[in-house]
Protein backbone atom coordinates (compact mmCIF):
# COMPACT_ATOMS: atom_id res chain seq x y z
CA MET A 1 7.38 -16.13 -24.88
CA ILE A 2 9.75 -14.11 -22.67
CA GLN A 3 8.62 -10.64 -22.46
CA GLU A 4 11.38 -7.91 -22.04
CA GLU A 5 10.45 -4.93 -19.45
CA VAL A 6 12.61 -1.93 -19.42
CA LEU A 7 13.36 -0.13 -15.79
CA ILE A 8 14.70 3.33 -15.67
CA ASP A 9 16.34 3.83 -12.16
CA SER A 10 18.61 6.68 -11.25
CA GLY A 11 19.53 7.32 -14.61
CA GLU A 12 20.34 3.88 -15.20
CA ARG A 13 19.18 1.36 -17.91
CA THR A 14 18.21 -1.98 -16.50
CA VAL A 15 17.01 -4.68 -18.93
CA ARG A 16 14.45 -7.61 -17.36
CA THR A 17 14.03 -10.37 -19.27
CA GLY A 18 12.13 -13.17 -17.74
CA PRO A 19 12.80 -15.01 -14.52
CA VAL A 20 15.73 -16.69 -15.25
CA ARG A 21 17.34 -12.75 -15.29
CA VAL A 22 16.14 -12.47 -11.07
CA VAL A 23 18.75 -15.53 -10.10
CA PRO A 24 22.07 -13.78 -9.49
CA GLY A 25 20.58 -11.24 -7.82
CA LEU A 26 18.05 -13.44 -5.43
CA ALA A 27 21.22 -15.66 -4.79
CA VAL A 28 23.22 -12.74 -3.42
CA THR A 29 20.54 -11.33 -1.45
CA ALA A 30 20.14 -14.88 0.07
CA LEU A 31 23.72 -14.74 0.83
CA ALA A 32 23.04 -11.53 2.55
CA ILE A 33 20.47 -13.08 4.55
CA ALA A 34 22.83 -15.51 6.14
CA VAL A 35 25.26 -13.13 6.93
CA ALA A 36 23.19 -10.89 8.51
CA ALA A 37 21.01 -13.92 10.30
CA ALA A 38 25.10 -14.84 11.49
CA VAL A 39 25.84 -10.92 12.55
CA ASN A 40 22.48 -10.76 14.49
CA ARG A 41 23.18 -14.36 16.15
CA LEU A 42 26.63 -12.63 17.73
CA LEU A 43 24.88 -9.41 18.12
CA PRO A 44 21.64 -9.73 19.20
CA ALA A 45 20.72 -5.99 19.67
CA VAL A 46 21.49 -5.69 16.14
CA SER A 47 18.68 -6.18 13.74
CA ALA A 48 19.03 -8.36 10.94
CA LEU A 49 17.17 -6.01 8.43
CA ILE A 50 20.01 -3.29 9.51
CA ILE A 51 22.65 -5.87 9.14
CA ALA A 52 21.10 -6.52 5.95
CA LEU A 53 20.40 -2.61 4.83
CA ALA A 54 24.24 -1.94 5.53
CA LEU A 55 25.04 -5.02 3.16
CA GLY A 56 23.33 -3.66 0.23
CA VAL A 57 24.73 0.02 0.50
CA LEU A 58 28.13 -1.52 0.77
CA LEU A 59 27.41 -3.59 -2.41
CA ALA A 60 25.66 -0.82 -3.96
CA ASN A 61 29.25 1.14 -3.32
CA SER A 62 31.50 -1.52 -4.51
CA PRO A 63 33.10 -2.65 -7.98
CA TRP A 64 30.82 -5.91 -7.87
CA ASN A 65 27.69 -4.21 -8.16
CA ARG A 66 26.77 -5.38 -11.26
CA PRO A 67 23.70 -4.58 -13.57
CA ALA A 68 23.32 -8.61 -13.85
CA LEU A 69 22.06 -8.38 -9.99
CA HIS A 70 19.63 -5.48 -10.52
CA PRO A 71 16.40 -7.86 -11.77
CA GLY A 72 16.62 -9.39 -8.53
CA THR A 73 17.63 -7.22 -5.95
CA ARG A 74 14.99 -5.09 -7.35
CA LEU A 75 12.28 -8.06 -6.87
CA ALA A 76 13.77 -8.49 -2.94
CA SER A 77 13.21 -4.25 -2.46
CA ARG A 78 9.31 -5.16 -3.67
CA ARG A 79 7.69 -8.13 -3.79
CA LEU A 80 9.75 -9.80 -0.87
CA LEU A 81 9.10 -6.83 1.16
CA ARG A 82 5.23 -6.97 0.82
CA ALA A 83 5.29 -10.65 1.46
CA GLY A 84 7.28 -9.70 4.69
CA VAL A 85 4.99 -7.11 6.01
CA VAL A 86 1.76 -9.61 5.19
CA LEU A 87 3.32 -12.16 7.06
CA LEU A 88 4.02 -9.79 9.83
CA GLY A 89 0.13 -9.51 10.26
CA LEU A 90 0.17 -13.07 12.04
CA GLN A 91 1.84 -11.80 14.82
CA LEU A 92 -0.56 -9.72 16.09
CA SER A 93 -4.02 -10.67 18.08
CA ILE A 94 -6.63 -8.90 20.04
CA VAL A 95 -5.76 -10.78 22.98
CA ASP A 96 -2.17 -8.88 23.00
CA LEU A 97 -4.10 -5.61 22.90
CA ALA A 98 -6.54 -6.43 25.83
CA ARG A 99 -3.43 -7.23 28.12
CA LEU A 100 -2.98 -3.51 27.65
CA GLY A 101 -5.71 -1.94 29.44
CA GLY A 102 -7.93 0.77 27.62
CA PRO A 103 -5.53 3.34 29.08
CA VAL A 104 -2.77 2.35 28.10
CA LEU A 105 -3.92 1.56 24.57
CA VAL A 106 -5.29 4.95 24.56
CA VAL A 107 -1.71 6.02 25.36
CA VAL A 108 -0.01 3.94 22.79
CA VAL A 109 -2.60 5.24 19.97
CA ALA A 110 -1.68 8.62 20.78
CA THR A 111 1.64 8.69 21.33
CA VAL A 112 2.40 6.66 17.69
CA GLY A 113 -0.06 8.98 16.33
CA ALA A 114 1.25 12.10 17.65
CA THR A 115 4.94 10.73 16.78
CA PHE A 116 4.07 10.43 13.17
CA ALA A 117 2.42 13.67 12.83
CA PHE A 118 4.73 15.79 14.61
CA THR A 119 7.76 14.16 12.77
CA TRP A 120 6.40 14.64 9.15
CA TRP A 121 5.68 17.87 9.74
CA ALA A 122 8.67 18.78 11.74
CA GLY A 123 10.93 17.26 9.03
CA VAL A 124 9.29 19.13 6.14
CA ARG A 125 9.57 22.99 8.17
CA MET A 126 13.27 21.53 8.62
CA GLY A 127 13.90 21.34 5.48
CA VAL A 128 14.32 17.30 5.23
CA GLY A 129 11.58 16.61 2.41
CA GLU A 130 8.47 15.52 2.79
CA GLY A 131 9.21 12.07 1.06
CA GLN A 132 12.07 11.67 3.57
CA SER A 133 10.17 13.21 6.73
CA LEU A 134 7.30 10.46 6.23
CA LEU A 135 9.85 7.73 6.37
CA VAL A 136 11.48 8.61 9.74
CA ALA A 137 8.13 9.30 10.81
CA ALA A 138 6.70 5.70 9.70
CA GLY A 139 10.26 4.12 11.31
CA PHE A 140 10.39 6.28 14.41
CA ALA A 141 6.26 6.38 15.26
CA VAL A 142 5.58 2.48 14.10
CA CYS A 143 8.13 -0.35 13.82
CA GLY A 144 11.54 0.93 12.74
CA ALA A 145 12.92 -0.63 9.71
CA SER A 146 9.79 -2.65 8.56
CA ALA A 147 7.61 0.74 8.78
CA VAL A 148 9.92 2.42 7.00
CA ALA A 149 10.03 -0.34 3.70
CA ALA A 150 6.18 -0.46 4.22
CA MET A 151 5.86 3.26 3.74
CA ASP A 152 8.19 3.69 0.71
CA ARG A 153 6.05 1.46 -1.51
CA VAL A 154 3.14 4.34 -0.65
CA ALA A 155 5.11 7.26 -0.69
CA ASP A 156 7.49 6.13 -3.92
CA ASN A 157 10.89 7.64 -2.38
CA ASP A 158 14.23 7.71 -3.59
CA ASP A 159 16.51 4.26 -2.31
CA GLU A 160 18.77 6.99 -0.36
CA ASP A 161 15.68 7.72 1.42
CA VAL A 162 15.12 4.70 3.10
CA ALA A 163 18.21 4.15 3.69
CA ALA A 164 18.92 7.12 5.77
CA ALA A 165 15.43 6.83 7.45
CA VAL A 166 16.74 3.14 8.50
CA ALA A 167 20.04 5.12 9.01
CA LEU A 168 18.40 7.36 11.85
CA VAL A 169 16.37 4.52 13.35
CA THR A 170 19.65 2.27 14.16
CA ILE A 171 21.45 5.28 15.49
CA PHE A 172 18.98 6.95 17.80
CA GLY A 173 17.55 3.11 18.70
CA THR A 174 21.13 2.41 19.93
CA VAL A 175 20.98 6.00 22.13
CA CYS A 176 18.08 5.01 23.39
CA ILE A 177 19.42 1.73 24.36
CA VAL A 178 22.19 3.34 26.50
CA ALA A 179 19.66 6.01 27.73
CA LEU A 180 16.75 4.86 29.09
CA PRO A 181 18.36 1.84 31.80
CA LEU A 182 19.88 5.02 32.98
CA LEU A 183 16.77 6.94 33.09
CA ARG A 184 14.81 4.67 34.95
CA GLU A 185 15.99 5.55 38.37
CA PRO A 186 16.07 9.03 38.31
CA LEU A 187 12.28 8.87 37.24
CA GLY A 188 11.63 6.36 39.68
CA LEU A 189 9.67 4.15 36.88
CA ALA A 190 8.63 0.77 37.99
CA ALA A 191 9.64 -2.41 36.07
CA VAL A 192 6.14 -2.67 34.17
CA ALA A 193 5.96 1.06 33.69
CA TYR A 194 9.38 0.85 32.76
CA GLY A 195 9.15 -1.79 29.95
CA GLN A 196 5.74 -0.32 28.83
CA TRP A 197 8.17 3.25 28.48
CA VAL A 198 10.21 1.81 26.52
CA GLY A 199 7.61 -0.63 24.31
CA VAL A 200 6.02 3.25 23.05
CA SER A 201 9.53 5.03 22.84
CA VAL A 202 11.97 2.24 21.24
CA HIS A 203 12.07 2.02 17.17
CA GLU A 204 13.26 -1.57 16.80
CA VAL A 205 12.13 -4.94 18.18
CA ALA A 206 15.37 -5.53 18.83
CA GLN A 207 16.17 -2.68 20.42
CA VAL A 208 13.08 -2.87 22.54
CA VAL A 209 14.28 -6.12 23.77
CA ALA A 210 17.90 -4.80 24.53
CA ALA A 211 16.68 -1.89 26.30
CA ALA A 212 13.96 -3.41 28.59
CA ALA A 213 16.29 -6.42 29.30
CA PRO A 214 18.26 -4.51 32.61
CA ALA A 215 14.72 -4.30 34.62
CA GLY A 216 14.46 -7.86 34.19
CA PRO A 217 11.49 -10.32 33.06
CA ALA A 218 8.13 -8.05 34.06
CA ALA A 219 9.82 -4.89 32.24
CA GLY A 220 10.87 -7.39 28.97
CA THR A 221 6.85 -8.89 28.70
CA ALA A 222 5.42 -5.36 29.45
CA ALA A 223 7.82 -3.73 26.65
CA LEU A 224 7.09 -6.79 24.16
CA VAL A 225 2.96 -6.36 24.17
CA VAL A 226 3.23 -2.76 23.85
CA LYS A 227 6.17 -2.84 20.96
CA LEU A 228 3.21 -5.72 19.04
CA THR A 229 0.54 -2.87 20.03
CA ARG A 230 2.34 -0.25 17.94
CA VAL A 231 3.16 -2.84 15.20
CA ALA A 232 -0.46 -3.11 15.19
CA MET A 233 -0.86 0.89 13.94
CA LEU A 234 1.25 -0.06 10.60
CA ALA A 235 -1.79 -0.88 8.73
CA PRO A 236 -4.04 2.22 9.57
CA LEU A 237 -1.36 4.45 8.81
CA VAL A 238 0.04 3.13 5.55
CA ALA A 239 -3.67 3.22 4.83
CA GLY A 240 -4.34 6.49 5.82
CA THR A 241 -1.41 8.35 4.31
CA SER A 242 -2.08 6.54 0.86
CA LEU A 243 -5.31 8.08 1.05
CA LEU A 244 -4.31 11.45 1.81
CA LEU A 245 -1.40 11.38 -0.83
CA ARG A 246 -4.27 10.13 -3.33
CA ARG A 247 -6.13 12.97 -2.61
CA ARG A 248 -3.46 15.70 -2.93
CA ARG A 249 -2.48 14.33 -5.78
CA ARG A 250 -5.66 14.65 -7.49
CA THR A 251 -6.24 18.01 -5.93
CA HIS A 252 -2.94 19.08 -7.96
CA GLY A 253 -3.89 17.47 -10.72
CA ALA A 254 -1.38 14.87 -10.93
CA THR A 255 -2.09 11.81 -12.87
CA ALA A 256 -2.10 8.69 -10.20
CA ARG A 257 0.49 5.96 -9.83
CA ARG A 258 -0.19 2.72 -12.12
CA HIS A 259 -1.28 0.12 -10.04
CA GLU A 260 -2.12 2.54 -7.34
CA HIS A 261 -5.05 1.19 -5.19
CA VAL A 262 -6.97 3.06 -2.93
CA VAL A 263 -5.46 0.92 0.05
CA PRO A 264 -2.18 -1.11 -0.74
CA LEU A 265 -2.98 -4.43 -1.08
CA PHE A 266 -0.23 -5.94 1.51
CA VAL A 267 -2.31 -3.76 3.77
CA ILE A 268 -5.09 -5.48 3.29
CA GLY A 269 -3.67 -8.92 3.60
CA PHE A 270 -2.15 -7.93 6.89
CA LEU A 271 -5.14 -7.02 8.46
CA ALA A 272 -6.50 -10.48 7.12
CA MET A 273 -3.12 -12.20 8.51
CA ALA A 274 -3.90 -10.48 11.95
CA ALA A 275 -7.41 -11.36 11.89
CA LEU A 276 -6.40 -14.65 11.35
CA ARG A 277 -4.18 -14.91 14.46
CA SER A 278 -7.01 -13.15 16.56
CA ALA A 279 -9.40 -15.73 15.33
CA GLY A 280 -7.16 -18.53 16.74
CA VAL A 281 -7.11 -20.62 13.87
CA VAL A 282 -3.84 -20.87 12.90
CA PRO A 283 -1.43 -23.70 15.05
CA THR A 284 1.70 -22.69 17.27
CA GLU A 285 3.93 -24.24 14.50
CA VAL A 286 2.66 -22.28 11.89
CA LEU A 287 3.01 -19.25 13.55
CA ASN A 288 6.47 -19.88 14.28
CA ALA A 289 7.22 -20.81 11.09
CA ALA A 290 5.73 -17.79 9.54
CA ARG A 291 7.91 -15.49 12.09
CA LEU A 292 10.47 -16.85 10.35
CA VAL A 293 9.38 -16.65 6.92
CA SER A 294 8.16 -12.88 7.15
CA MET A 295 11.98 -11.94 8.82
CA LEU A 296 13.77 -13.70 6.04
CA LEU A 297 11.88 -11.56 3.50
CA LEU A 298 11.89 -8.51 5.17
CA THR A 299 15.61 -9.07 5.70
CA ALA A 300 15.70 -9.32 1.92
CA ALA A 301 13.65 -6.36 1.28
CA LEU A 302 16.26 -4.52 3.38
CA PHE A 303 19.48 -5.63 1.32
CA GLY A 304 17.58 -5.35 -1.51
CA LEU A 305 16.80 -1.14 -0.68
CA GLY A 306 20.24 -0.68 0.28
CA THR A 307 21.69 -1.68 -3.08
CA GLY A 308 20.05 1.55 -4.68
CA VAL A 309 22.00 3.90 -2.35
CA LYS A 310 24.70 5.53 -3.01
CA PHE A 311 27.18 7.36 -0.64
CA GLY A 312 27.24 10.37 -2.48
CA ASN A 313 23.47 11.09 -2.47
CA LEU A 314 23.31 10.92 1.49
CA ARG A 315 26.32 12.76 2.82
CA ALA A 316 24.57 16.19 2.20
CA ALA A 317 21.02 15.42 3.94
CA ALA A 318 23.21 13.81 6.84
CA PRO A 319 23.14 17.07 9.20
CA ILE A 320 19.68 17.89 9.30
CA SER A 321 18.38 14.18 8.87
CA LEU A 322 20.29 13.99 12.02
CA ALA A 323 18.68 16.57 14.06
CA LEU A 324 15.23 15.59 13.07
CA GLY A 325 16.11 11.91 14.42
CA ALA A 326 16.74 13.46 17.50
CA VAL A 327 13.97 15.95 17.66
CA SER A 328 11.44 12.75 16.79
CA THR A 329 13.35 10.69 19.57
CA THR A 330 12.99 12.87 22.10
CA PHE A 331 9.11 13.72 21.32
CA ALA A 332 8.13 10.29 21.50
CA ALA A 333 10.18 9.31 24.37
CA VAL A 334 8.63 12.83 25.77
CA VAL A 335 5.02 12.04 25.18
CA GLY A 336 5.02 8.24 25.91
CA LEU A 337 6.51 8.95 29.42
CA VAL A 338 3.80 11.60 29.92
CA GLY A 339 1.29 9.01 29.32
CA ILE A 340 2.64 6.33 31.00
CA LEU A 341 2.89 8.30 34.05
CA LEU A 342 -0.37 9.52 33.84
CA VAL A 343 -2.10 5.94 33.57
CA THR A 344 0.32 3.95 36.40
């Protein structure tokens, strides 16, 4: 017998009945993935994740946003997201971390932790709201849109908060692509040091590649290794935040959300995949396939999240959110630069 589940989302009553109901939404999601991949091929500096989110927002605010699509896009924004984050763990290896050396690793960890804490704190003080501040903190401190989406599964924010945070990642990551290469010579940074600074300061992987490219291959390699080290901190940050929010709910007498785990299961899966990669038991072909599948799943998830966003709900918070993005980007760049200069 097919079970029926009633979902209440943004004041709209949506009915989902069985697996067949997700087909229209997943079909549109697949089309969005194809479009995002094609645009990314033409404009490599623009992440497919960002393009997919934009497509989702456009659909949400168009006449073609039919209720029949919602079960599939909701599935993409939840289950496919978690699967994509789990597979993301296969990109990480202890060998990559060892290449950095102790001092640089300390700089990366300190910069990520400080940026995350400062952005969360500053956003609340500026009136952005704790939920969106937490998402911006994750996106700017760790790995852009993927971190925003992963943290959303813990903080349980509105889709508008997610879209705003990802939009800030796009805006200020693009600013970094232009600004950081211009600052290299005045700061007197060698190629490797510059690459490390880019890796510790810029948000999305594609943005890191674009910002490091003008300094040559050595800078590009250094930037990617540092960036992947930041990605490795996604799991402890999400797990730690989950524990903190869970404890806060108990302190204030709130009931834990249904099916809430102390440490989200997708975080455990992420760590398990990273352990497999570090053990050297996963063939190169499987790693390459997993990288592609992870990107497809995360692209689908960002499209799904975008379909829950209405333009009208984004306008009021735009100026103060932009201010938070500017403050956070500047903080990460300055702290990262000071740290790199101290250890090189």
